């Protein structure tokens, strides 16, 4: 029995929730009719460094140096650590929210903001050294500022006060927080549209001359020693900043952050996603090697389905209020598991007026109705990990099925022996931490074969360097052949 099937086996009862299905179906936009970003959209991080995006797209990419990969992985890890402190701030709303420009008339860009506190967007950046003045930001980190500005334009609420937070990447993790006040949103929207236009043109014509110098030129850009022409380019124009925004150090917010960190005793813990708990080598790959596995795209627009389902869930108006959210965060049992805050307050005719339930939402690849009529083990295990992390025994799986005429299914699932499941998961995480400490990935369970069917996982050789230890049955690379 794999770890996934073991966790799934704690689900002892499920039922289809027809009421919620009906409500969701009524509110769900047809994913085929939604004009999402086109396939060749850019992410926000690609837009803020167009020269590098150009070389990525036109050369197929150059591998980042191991040093840079480790640095990026460390940045991600610290981001997770800092999340704990952000969650302690009053008005903390959400972490990692997806945005698509297509929904606000800026088609062609997608992104994911770090945090929302109240209505403000927070962008966190880890650095070797903190910028102390606004001039330093404009000189050294204009791309970080641009990133925050683009999120403010993509957010349908267009918040006009946002924060750019820098954090040192070494203990004691000092902060420098800058308040960014939007004075002219149109300037930012124009910049986004212009950036998309010149980037597309440059890629089409294979000519980077309009894109300016890479923002990492002379620092960590992997193209510098290869093909790039950045030494002949000027830095990108940043004059828009003076017209569009006001930027200033925010002592009060900075002190709040320092206080939240102090309250947590600066304890450094690493976090695992639900998927990484089930597939710990993916966590190893990210944290130790700074690599990620690129999943093959299905033959439907998975992002469009996920966005429509998410939007229908939001339209249910079953969100928790701030006090209820805080209560749930406070009662979380396993702090090493990182899960998006997905909870619904579902009206109920029983003893209590509402059931407050965690949920996962999925775009399912099931192609027969019999598979769609019961939750699969991967979904049961992911919801199980979420329930164990929060110490609750009931949750929801909400799924849409592109191959079954957009069928929506909602399963209410009950789990037994919560304490035993929590112990099992806790032991799993201890094992992961140990394997990462000694850097022996083969101590960890392998992933399921289907996620690496094209053998494009960066760890394929390592994982198959011992017979029977990899995800692909029968594949074996003798250790000497590992390059
Ligand atoms: S090679 Fe297979 S087992 Fe190893 S990390 Fe990649 S997907 Fe997982």
Tab-separated table of C-alpha atoms and ligand atoms in Angstrom:
chain	number	residue	atom	x	y	z
A	1	UNK	CA	0.000	0.000	0.000
A	2	UNK	CA	1.445	3.417	-0.945
A	3	UNK	CA	1.347	6.359	1.435
A	4	UNK	CA	-1.343	7.954	-0.742
A	5	UNK	CA	-3.631	4.919	-0.598
A	6	UNK	CA	-2.959	4.593	3.122
A	7	UNK	CA	-4.091	8.180	3.781
A	8	UNK	CA	-7.029	7.733	1.387
A	9	UNK	CA	-8.084	4.659	3.356
A	10	UNK	CA	-8.836	6.866	6.388
A	11	UNK	CA	-11.836	8.189	4.467
A	12	UNK	CA	-14.600	5.983	5.818
A	13	UNK	CA	-17.645	7.649	4.330
A	14	UNK	CA	-18.496	9.935	1.461
A	15	UNK	CA	-21.665	11.267	-0.061
A	16	UNK	CA	-22.431	13.358	-3.104
A	17	UNK	CA	-23.662	16.810	-2.096
A	18	UNK	CA	-26.320	17.496	-4.720
A	19	UNK	CA	-27.343	20.816	-3.138
A	20	UNK	CA	-23.885	22.340	-3.523
A	21	UNK	CA	-23.547	20.878	-7.016
A	22	UNK	CA	-26.717	22.679	-8.101
A	23	UNK	CA	-25.598	25.977	-6.591
A	24	UNK	CA	-22.198	25.730	-8.246
A	25	UNK	CA	-23.617	24.769	-11.637
A	26	UNK	CA	-25.930	27.782	-11.561
A	27	UNK	CA	-22.986	30.089	-10.880
A	28	UNK	CA	-20.378	28.545	-13.095
A	29	UNK	CA	-19.334	30.343	-16.267
A	30	UNK	CA	-18.727	28.048	-19.227
A	31	UNK	CA	-14.923	27.525	-19.352
A	32	UNK	CA	-15.076	27.254	-23.159
A	33	UNK	CA	-16.656	30.685	-23.431
A	34	UNK	CA	-14.281	32.465	-21.090
A	35	UNK	CA	-11.593	34.395	-22.876
A	36	UNK	CA	-8.661	33.634	-20.657
A	37	UNK	CA	-5.152	34.742	-21.407
A	38	UNK	CA	-4.047	33.244	-24.708
A	39	UNK	CA	-1.764	30.231	-24.678
A	40	UNK	CA	1.198	32.485	-25.281
A	41	UNK	CA	0.460	34.657	-22.262
A	42	UNK	CA	3.242	36.008	-20.085
A	43	UNK	CA	3.500	35.686	-16.357
A	44	UNK	CA	4.020	38.825	-14.308
A	45	UNK	CA	7.605	37.787	-13.526
A	46	UNK	CA	8.264	37.348	-17.241
A	47	UNK	CA	6.885	40.798	-18.023
A	48	UNK	CA	9.136	42.556	-15.523
A	49	UNK	CA	12.287	41.155	-17.087
A	50	UNK	CA	11.479	41.073	-20.803
A	51	UNK	CA	15.069	40.506	-22.000
A	52	UNK	CA	15.377	37.282	-20.046
A	53	UNK	CA	11.923	36.162	-21.193
A	54	UNK	CA	12.997	36.785	-24.782
A	55	UNK	CA	16.041	34.525	-24.412
A	56	UNK	CA	14.006	31.891	-22.560
A	57	UNK	CA	11.449	31.755	-25.347
A	58	UNK	CA	13.789	31.994	-28.328
A	59	UNK	CA	16.529	29.628	-27.168
A	60	UNK	CA	14.425	27.116	-25.273
A	61	UNK	CA	16.200	28.161	-22.063
A	62	UNK	CA	19.623	27.743	-20.505
A	63	UNK	CA	19.972	25.897	-17.233
A	64	UNK	CA	20.458	28.130	-14.228
A	65	UNK	CA	23.710	27.585	-12.340
A	66	UNK	CA	23.477	25.293	-9.280
A	67	UNK	CA	24.322	28.320	-7.130
A	68	UNK	CA	21.419	30.315	-8.546
A	69	UNK	CA	19.064	27.348	-8.252
A	70	UNK	CA	19.959	26.928	-4.594
A	71	UNK	CA	19.517	30.648	-4.004
A	72	UNK	CA	16.068	30.616	-5.599
A	73	UNK	CA	15.084	27.538	-3.621
A	74	UNK	CA	16.217	29.253	-0.429
A	75	UNK	CA	14.174	32.329	-1.360
A	76	UNK	CA	11.081	30.130	-1.761
A	77	UNK	CA	11.741	28.464	1.553
A	78	UNK	CA	12.109	31.771	3.347
A	79	UNK	CA	8.937	32.988	1.728
A	80	UNK	CA	7.180	30.090	3.390
A	81	UNK	CA	8.747	30.900	6.745
A	82	UNK	CA	7.707	34.536	6.425
A	83	UNK	CA	4.122	33.469	5.674
A	84	UNK	CA	3.751	32.516	9.315
A	85	UNK	CA	4.562	36.078	10.354
A	86	UNK	CA	2.304	37.665	7.747
A	87	UNK	CA	-0.588	35.518	8.905
A	88	UNK	CA	-0.235	37.027	12.346
A	89	UNK	CA	-0.911	40.557	11.085
A	90	UNK	CA	-4.353	42.004	11.744
A	91	UNK	CA	-6.541	41.876	8.607
A	92	UNK	CA	-4.473	39.115	7.021
A	93	UNK	CA	-6.709	37.897	4.213
A	94	UNK	CA	-5.089	35.511	1.823
A	95	UNK	CA	-1.834	34.020	0.606
A	96	UNK	CA	-1.003	33.214	-3.019
A	97	UNK	CA	-3.987	34.448	-4.974
A	98	UNK	CA	-4.094	33.974	-8.762
A	99	UNK	CA	-4.857	36.847	-11.101
A	100	UNK	CA	-5.613	36.873	-14.821
A	101	UNK	CA	-5.477	40.081	-16.826
A	102	UNK	CA	-8.170	38.715	-19.157
A	103	UNK	CA	-10.748	39.391	-16.449
A	104	UNK	CA	-9.872	43.102	-16.212
A	105	UNK	CA	-9.211	44.015	-19.839
A	106	UNK	CA	-5.469	43.256	-19.738
A	107	UNK	CA	-5.433	40.059	-21.711
A	108	UNK	CA	-2.093	38.273	-22.054
A	109	UNK	CA	-0.745	38.293	-18.503
A	110	UNK	CA	-1.251	36.085	-15.498
A	111	UNK	CA	0.262	36.139	-12.046
A	112	UNK	CA	-0.007	35.114	-8.431
A	113	UNK	CA	0.310	37.701	-5.704
A	114	UNK	CA	2.047	36.885	-2.408
A	115	UNK	CA	-0.415	38.141	0.211
A	116	UNK	CA	-3.402	40.357	0.779
A	117	UNK	CA	-3.787	42.198	4.015
A	118	UNK	CA	-7.083	44.043	4.101
A	119	UNK	CA	-7.379	45.266	0.525
A	120	UNK	CA	-3.646	45.873	0.096
A	121	UNK	CA	-1.372	43.622	-1.928
A	122	UNK	CA	1.919	42.642	-0.326
A	123	UNK	CA	4.925	41.609	-2.404
A	124	UNK	CA	7.735	40.010	-0.435
A	125	UNK	CA	11.307	39.798	-1.735
A	126	UNK	CA	14.283	38.178	-0.026
A	127	UNK	CA	17.652	39.859	-0.573
A	128	UNK	CA	21.280	39.562	0.529
A	129	UNK	CA	21.106	43.196	1.637
A	130	UNK	CA	18.103	45.440	2.305
A	131	UNK	CA	17.512	48.580	0.251
A	132	UNK	CA	17.302	51.492	2.660
A	133	UNK	CA	16.043	54.259	0.418
A	134	UNK	CA	13.500	54.599	-2.351
A	135	UNK	CA	16.349	55.570	-4.720
A	136	UNK	CA	17.998	52.211	-4.074
A	137	UNK	CA	14.774	50.432	-5.021
A	138	UNK	CA	14.456	52.393	-8.236
A	139	UNK	CA	18.081	51.704	-9.079
A	140	UNK	CA	18.505	48.079	-8.001
A	141	UNK	CA	15.031	46.531	-7.824
A	142	UNK	CA	12.716	48.275	-10.322
A	143	UNK	CA	11.416	44.865	-11.444
A	144	UNK	CA	10.223	44.089	-7.898
A	145	UNK	CA	8.324	47.346	-7.799
A	146	UNK	CA	6.885	46.756	-11.279
A	147	UNK	CA	5.695	43.320	-10.179
A	148	UNK	CA	3.658	44.819	-7.352
A	149	UNK	CA	2.258	47.507	-9.650
A	150	UNK	CA	1.155	44.941	-12.204
A	151	UNK	CA	-0.661	42.943	-9.514
A	152	UNK	CA	-2.452	46.105	-8.433
A	153	UNK	CA	-3.689	46.544	-12.023
A	154	UNK	CA	-4.700	42.867	-12.397
A	155	UNK	CA	-6.593	42.781	-9.099
A	156	UNK	CA	-10.228	43.612	-9.923
A	157	UNK	CA	-10.341	45.786	-6.776
A	158	UNK	CA	-7.288	47.828	-7.908
A	159	UNK	CA	-6.147	48.614	-4.346
A	160	UNK	CA	-4.376	51.953	-4.256
A	161	UNK	CA	-2.228	51.324	-1.188
A	162	UNK	CA	0.124	48.349	-1.397
A	163	UNK	CA	3.385	47.264	0.179
A	164	UNK	CA	6.742	46.107	-1.119
A	165	UNK	CA	8.497	44.227	1.664
A	166	UNK	CA	12.175	43.256	1.535
A	167	UNK	CA	13.587	40.670	3.921
A	168	UNK	CA	17.208	39.645	4.430
A	169	UNK	CA	17.912	36.022	3.565
A	170	UNK	CA	19.844	35.342	6.752
A	171	UNK	CA	18.885	35.279	10.404
A	172	UNK	CA	17.644	37.449	12.074
A	173	UNK	CA	15.657	38.210	8.866
A	174	UNK	CA	15.331	41.970	9.023
A	175	UNK	CA	12.586	43.763	7.082
A	176	UNK	CA	12.400	46.992	5.054
A	177	UNK	CA	8.805	47.828	4.144
A	178	UNK	CA	7.841	50.427	1.538
A	179	UNK	CA	4.341	51.761	1.043
A	180	UNK	CA	3.382	52.113	-2.622
A	181	UNK	CA	0.521	54.503	-3.293
A	182	UNK	CA	-0.999	54.297	-6.765
A	183	UNK	CA	-1.614	57.790	-8.138
A	184	UNK	CA	-2.326	56.953	-11.776
A	185	UNK	CA	-3.424	53.414	-12.574
A	186	UNK	CA	-3.691	54.153	-16.290
A	187	UNK	CA	0.065	54.698	-16.497
A	188	UNK	CA	0.549	51.194	-15.096
A	189	UNK	CA	-2.015	49.659	-17.431
A	190	UNK	CA	-0.309	51.335	-20.398
A	191	UNK	CA	3.049	50.002	-19.279
A	192	UNK	CA	1.622	46.451	-19.101
A	193	UNK	CA	0.070	46.664	-22.554
A	194	UNK	CA	3.212	48.170	-24.053
A	195	UNK	CA	5.394	45.493	-22.415
A	196	UNK	CA	3.227	42.685	-23.792
A	197	UNK	CA	3.308	44.287	-27.226
A	198	UNK	CA	7.080	44.753	-27.467
A	199	UNK	CA	7.794	41.343	-25.997
A	200	UNK	CA	5.549	39.617	-28.537
A	201	UNK	CA	7.069	41.617	-31.374
A	202	UNK	CA	10.623	40.886	-30.215
A	203	UNK	CA	9.900	37.147	-30.047
A	204	UNK	CA	8.182	37.148	-33.429
A	205	UNK	CA	11.006	39.043	-35.095
A	206	UNK	CA	13.708	37.395	-33.005
A	207	UNK	CA	15.067	40.822	-32.180
A	208	UNK	CA	15.518	41.903	-28.522
A	209	UNK	CA	16.606	45.501	-29.197
A	210	UNK	CA	13.407	47.062	-27.738
A	211	UNK	CA	13.511	45.079	-24.529
A	212	UNK	CA	16.277	46.855	-22.655
A	213	UNK	CA	18.964	45.265	-20.562
A	214	UNK	CA	18.172	42.216	-18.444
A	215	UNK	CA	17.380	43.215	-14.882
A	216	UNK	CA	19.926	40.648	-13.658
A	217	UNK	CA	22.719	41.687	-16.019
A	218	UNK	CA	26.059	41.548	-14.191
A	219	UNK	CA	24.462	39.563	-11.370
A	220	UNK	CA	22.905	36.164	-11.862
A	221	UNK	CA	21.604	36.046	-15.433
A	222	UNK	CA	22.290	32.664	-16.971
A	223	UNK	CA	22.391	34.090	-20.511
A	224	UNK	CA	25.242	36.497	-19.957
A	225	UNK	CA	27.923	34.009	-20.885
A	226	UNK	CA	25.872	32.598	-23.717
A	227	UNK	CA	24.032	34.456	-26.389
A	228	UNK	CA	22.685	37.665	-24.928
A	229	UNK	CA	23.333	41.145	-26.251
A	230	UNK	CA	22.567	43.011	-23.022
A	231	UNK	CA	25.966	44.676	-22.847
A	232	UNK	CA	24.869	46.808	-25.812
A	233	UNK	CA	21.525	47.724	-24.223
A	234	UNK	CA	20.431	50.468	-21.829
A	235	UNK	CA	18.366	49.692	-18.734
A	236	UNK	CA	14.593	49.823	-19.245
A	237	UNK	CA	12.984	53.229	-18.810
A	238	UNK	CA	11.562	53.704	-15.307
A	239	UNK	CA	10.227	57.264	-15.673
A	240	UNK	CA	6.666	55.900	-15.349
A	241	UNK	CA	7.228	55.410	-11.612
A	242	UNK	CA	7.428	59.136	-10.839
A	243	UNK	CA	4.073	59.785	-12.540
A	244	UNK	CA	2.189	56.688	-11.441
A	245	UNK	CA	3.129	56.122	-7.810
A	246	UNK	CA	4.374	57.509	-4.548
A	247	UNK	CA	6.877	55.334	-2.730
A	248	UNK	CA	7.954	55.709	0.883
A	249	UNK	CA	9.400	53.717	3.753
A	250	UNK	CA	6.612	52.616	6.132
A	251	UNK	CA	7.980	52.484	9.649
A	252	UNK	CA	4.669	51.509	11.240
A	253	UNK	CA	4.064	48.510	8.984
A	254	UNK	CA	7.696	47.477	9.350
A	255	UNK	CA	7.397	47.475	13.131
A	256	UNK	CA	4.212	45.388	12.953
A	257	UNK	CA	6.064	42.811	10.880
A	258	UNK	CA	9.048	42.758	13.228
A	259	UNK	CA	6.647	42.293	16.156
A	260	UNK	CA	4.843	39.405	14.408
A	261	UNK	CA	8.209	37.759	13.778
A	262	UNK	CA	9.297	38.263	17.395
A	263	UNK	CA	6.077	36.623	18.605
A	264	UNK	CA	6.889	33.514	16.574
A	265	UNK	CA	10.344	33.302	18.231
A	266	UNK	CA	11.834	33.454	14.734
A	267	UNK	CA	11.324	29.739	14.533
A	268	UNK	CA	12.371	28.523	11.118
A	269	UNK	CA	10.253	25.706	9.808
A	270	UNK	CA	9.985	24.384	6.324
A	271	UNK	CA	6.582	23.836	4.760
A	272	UNK	CA	5.182	21.069	2.613
A	273	UNK	CA	2.264	21.351	0.226
A	274	UNK	CA	-0.410	18.608	0.334
A	275	UNK	CA	1.050	17.201	-2.859
A	276	UNK	CA	4.584	17.213	-1.420
A	277	UNK	CA	3.454	15.340	1.685
A	278	UNK	CA	2.259	12.600	-0.646
A	279	UNK	CA	5.277	12.907	-2.983
A	280	UNK	CA	8.201	13.971	-0.801
A	281	UNK	CA	10.851	13.684	-3.527
A	282	UNK	CA	9.234	16.693	-5.175
A	283	UNK	CA	9.875	18.667	-1.992
A	284	UNK	CA	13.459	17.401	-1.963
A	285	UNK	CA	13.887	18.426	-5.587
A	286	UNK	CA	12.605	21.928	-4.885
A	287	UNK	CA	14.405	22.566	-1.623
A	288	UNK	CA	17.724	20.823	-2.135
A	289	UNK	CA	18.190	21.040	-5.888
A	290	UNK	CA	16.092	24.109	-6.688
A	291	UNK	CA	14.434	22.240	-9.567
A	292	UNK	CA	10.783	21.669	-10.421
A	293	UNK	CA	8.903	19.107	-12.424
A	294	UNK	CA	7.024	20.501	-15.407
A	295	UNK	CA	3.736	18.636	-15.780
A	296	UNK	CA	2.442	17.816	-19.258
A	297	UNK	CA	-0.453	20.068	-20.264
A	298	UNK	CA	-3.771	18.235	-20.791
A	299	UNK	CA	-5.766	18.727	-23.994
A	300	UNK	CA	-8.196	21.170	-22.306
A	301	UNK	CA	-7.461	24.560	-20.755
A	302	UNK	CA	-7.029	23.411	-17.177
A	303	UNK	CA	-6.452	26.958	-15.918
A	304	UNK	CA	-9.728	28.170	-17.458
A	305	UNK	CA	-11.640	25.319	-15.782
A	306	UNK	CA	-9.943	25.968	-12.440
A	307	UNK	CA	-10.654	29.713	-12.684
A	308	UNK	CA	-14.355	29.149	-13.518
A	309	UNK	CA	-14.782	26.634	-10.713
A	310	UNK	CA	-13.017	28.922	-8.239
A	311	UNK	CA	-15.122	31.865	-9.292
A	312	UNK	CA	-18.328	29.789	-8.858
A	313	UNK	CA	-17.173	28.770	-5.354
A	314	UNK	CA	-16.593	32.439	-4.468
A	315	UNK	CA	-20.058	33.326	-5.775
A	316	UNK	CA	-21.605	30.926	-3.250
A	317	UNK	CA	-21.019	33.657	-0.650
A	318	UNK	CA	-20.109	31.057	1.944
A	319	UNK	CA	-16.826	32.677	2.987
A	320	UNK	CA	-15.706	32.868	6.588
A	321	UNK	CA	-15.308	36.188	8.316
A	322	UNK	CA	-11.996	37.447	9.653
A	323	UNK	CA	-12.557	36.195	13.203
A	324	UNK	CA	-13.527	32.721	12.002
A	325	UNK	CA	-10.452	32.627	9.769
A	326	UNK	CA	-8.150	33.591	12.618
A	327	UNK	CA	-9.696	30.938	14.832
A	328	UNK	CA	-8.949	28.284	12.223
A	329	UNK	CA	-5.360	29.461	11.747
A	330	UNK	CA	-4.862	29.417	15.513
A	331	UNK	CA	-6.153	25.880	15.847
A	332	UNK	CA	-4.048	24.440	13.038
A	333	UNK	CA	-2.386	21.240	14.240
A	334	UNK	CA	0.471	20.629	11.807
A	335	UNK	CA	2.302	23.842	10.988
A	336	UNK	CA	4.647	22.200	8.516
A	337	UNK	CA	1.797	21.678	6.051
A	338	UNK	CA	0.978	24.614	3.844
A	339	UNK	CA	-2.500	24.686	2.381
A	340	UNK	CA	-4.386	27.552	0.798
A	341	UNK	CA	-7.161	28.879	3.006
A	342	UNK	CA	-10.059	27.045	1.371
A	343	UNK	CA	-13.010	26.851	3.725
A	344	UNK	CA	-16.737	27.239	3.314
A	345	UNK	CA	-19.479	27.978	5.802
A	346	UNK	CA	-22.223	25.761	4.417
A	347	UNK	CA	-25.814	26.315	5.676
A	348	UNK	CA	-27.035	23.230	7.462
A	349	UNK	CA	-30.320	22.027	8.945
A	350	UNK	CA	-28.793	20.011	11.765
A	351	UNK	CA	-27.874	21.011	15.298
A	352	UNK	CA	-25.693	23.874	14.069
A	353	UNK	CA	-26.803	26.467	11.586
A	354	UNK	CA	-23.634	26.003	9.526
A	355	UNK	CA	-20.979	23.414	8.849
A	356	UNK	CA	-17.552	25.009	8.499
A	357	UNK	CA	-15.674	22.740	6.124
A	358	UNK	CA	-12.289	22.755	4.394
A	359	UNK	CA	-12.343	21.957	0.706
A	360	UNK	CA	-10.054	21.144	-2.167
A	361	UNK	CA	-11.083	22.019	-5.715
A	362	UNK	CA	-9.894	20.043	-8.693
A	363	UNK	CA	-10.057	19.824	-12.453
A	364	UNK	CA	-10.425	16.082	-12.876
A	365	UNK	CA	-9.129	14.127	-15.864
A	366	UNK	CA	-11.715	11.349	-15.318
A	367	UNK	CA	-13.284	10.333	-18.616
A	368	UNK	CA	-15.950	7.901	-17.499
A	369	UNK	CA	-18.911	8.615	-15.285
A	370	UNK	CA	-18.101	5.683	-13.008
A	371	UNK	CA	-14.771	7.337	-12.099
A	372	UNK	CA	-16.503	10.659	-11.505
A	373	UNK	CA	-19.099	9.162	-9.183
A	374	UNK	CA	-16.656	8.483	-6.388
A	375	UNK	CA	-13.615	10.452	-5.250
A	376	UNK	CA	-10.248	9.065	-6.368
A	377	UNK	CA	-7.452	8.157	-3.961
A	378	UNK	CA	-5.303	11.198	-4.820
A	379	UNK	CA	-8.107	13.603	-4.029
A	380	UNK	CA	-9.072	11.695	-0.892
A	381	UNK	CA	-5.455	11.706	0.268
A	382	UNK	CA	-5.001	15.441	-0.411
A	383	UNK	CA	-8.168	16.329	1.463
A	384	UNK	CA	-7.078	13.882	4.191
A	385	UNK	CA	-3.771	15.739	4.590
A	386	UNK	CA	-5.670	19.035	4.804
A	387	UNK	CA	-8.128	17.684	7.388
A	388	UNK	CA	-5.266	16.226	9.447
A	389	UNK	CA	-3.370	19.540	9.328
A	390	UNK	CA	-6.373	21.376	10.744
A	391	UNK	CA	-7.629	18.592	12.993
A	392	UNK	CA	-11.067	18.247	11.414
A	393	UNK	CA	-12.685	15.023	10.290
A	394	UNK	CA	-14.949	16.266	7.485
A	395	UNK	CA	-14.198	18.112	4.252
A	396	UNK	CA	-15.312	18.645	0.666
A	397	UNK	CA	-13.864	17.661	-2.687
A	398	UNK	CA	-15.203	19.927	-5.414
A	399	UNK	CA	-14.355	18.772	-8.923
A	400	UNK	CA	-15.154	19.709	-12.484
A	401	UNK	CA	-14.691	17.201	-15.304
A	402	UNK	CA	-13.740	18.681	-18.709
A	403	UNK	CA	-14.001	15.283	-20.394
A	404	UNK	CA	-17.507	14.660	-19.057
A	405	UNK	CA	-19.289	17.685	-20.445
A	406	UNK	CA	-18.140	19.921	-17.549
A	407	UNK	CA	-19.815	17.728	-14.949
A	408	UNK	CA	-19.482	19.156	-11.438
A	409	UNK	CA	-19.210	16.849	-8.450
A	410	UNK	CA	-19.062	17.700	-4.758
A	411	UNK	CA	-18.205	14.970	-2.278
A	412	UNK	CA	-18.576	15.406	1.429
A	413	UNK	CA	-15.979	13.096	2.969
A	414	UNK	CA	-15.557	11.877	6.553
A	415	UNK	CA	-12.254	10.595	7.909
A	416	UNK	CA	-11.771	8.180	10.790
A	417	UNK	CA	-8.910	7.974	13.331
A	418	UNK	CA	-7.774	11.546	12.851
A	419	UNK	CA	-5.093	11.284	15.545
A	420	UNK	CA	-3.583	8.198	13.931
A	421	UNK	CA	-3.568	9.930	10.538
A	422	UNK	CA	-1.904	13.011	12.043
A	423	UNK	CA	0.768	10.819	13.636
A	424	UNK	CA	1.421	9.073	10.349
A	425	UNK	CA	1.745	12.365	8.483
A	426	UNK	CA	3.935	13.868	11.223
A	427	UNK	CA	6.269	10.844	10.942
A	428	UNK	CA	6.319	11.256	7.184
A	429	UNK	CA	7.429	14.876	7.522
A	430	UNK	CA	10.120	13.949	10.062
A	431	UNK	CA	11.430	11.391	7.545
A	432	UNK	CA	11.476	14.013	4.793
A	433	UNK	CA	13.393	16.463	6.944
A	434	UNK	CA	15.920	13.764	7.817
A	435	UNK	CA	16.418	12.707	4.169
A	436	UNK	CA	16.947	16.341	3.199
A	437	UNK	CA	19.426	16.855	6.018
A	438	UNK	CA	21.614	13.956	4.863
A	439	UNK	CA	20.705	14.639	1.218
A	440	UNK	CA	19.691	11.072	0.371
A	441	UNK	CA	16.531	11.337	-1.759
A	442	UNK	CA	16.229	7.587	-2.201
A	443	UNK	CA	15.286	7.333	1.474
A	444	UNK	CA	11.979	8.855	0.393
A	445	UNK	CA	9.086	7.114	-1.334
A	446	UNK	CA	9.037	7.542	-5.085
A	447	UNK	CA	6.265	9.448	-6.876
A	448	UNK	CA	3.541	7.752	-8.934
A	449	UNK	CA	4.636	6.853	-12.459
A	450	UNK	CA	2.005	8.978	-14.202
A	451	UNK	CA	3.595	12.269	-13.174
A	452	UNK	CA	6.833	11.409	-14.991
A	453	UNK	CA	5.622	9.426	-17.962
A	454	UNK	CA	7.783	11.431	-20.367
A	455	UNK	CA	10.832	10.992	-18.121
A	456	UNK	CA	11.375	14.745	-18.040
A	457	UNK	CA	11.681	15.009	-14.265
A	458	UNK	CA	15.098	16.538	-13.430
A	459	UNK	CA	15.657	13.747	-10.857
A	460	UNK	CA	14.931	10.868	-13.217
A	461	UNK	CA	18.539	9.610	-13.285
A	462	UNK	CA	19.081	9.992	-9.554
A	463	UNK	CA	15.810	8.304	-8.640
A	464	UNK	CA	16.515	5.354	-10.934
A	465	UNK	CA	20.102	4.853	-9.838
A	466	UNK	CA	18.992	1.921	-7.647
A	467	UNK	CA	16.796	-0.807	-8.989
A	468	UNK	CA	13.181	-0.489	-7.870
A	469	UNK	CA	13.633	2.941	-6.255
A	470	UNK	CA	12.277	5.115	-9.055
A	471	UNK	CA	8.822	5.980	-10.284
A	472	UNK	CA	9.115	4.248	-13.660
A	473	UNK	CA	8.902	0.519	-13.481
A	474	UNK	CA	11.918	-1.291	-14.937
A	475	UNK	CA	13.955	1.881	-15.532
A	476	UNK	CA	17.499	1.749	-14.185
A	477	UNK	CA	20.515	3.994	-14.684
A	478	UNK	CA	23.647	2.445	-13.168
A	479	UNK	CA	25.218	5.007	-10.814
A	480	UNK	CA	28.303	5.546	-12.988
A	481	UNK	CA	26.137	6.948	-15.762
A	482	UNK	CA	24.834	9.792	-13.548
A	483	UNK	CA	26.305	12.966	-14.955
B	1	LIG	S1	12.128	10.921	-10.981
B	1	LIG	FE1	10.136	10.164	-10.455
B	1	LIG	S2	10.343	9.601	-8.294
B	1	LIG	FE2	12.046	10.915	-8.769
B	1	LIG	S3	11.342	12.936	-8.177
B	1	LIG	FE3	10.955	12.690	-10.357
B	1	LIG	S4	8.835	11.996	-10.483
B	1	LIG	FE4	9.541	11.685	-8.374
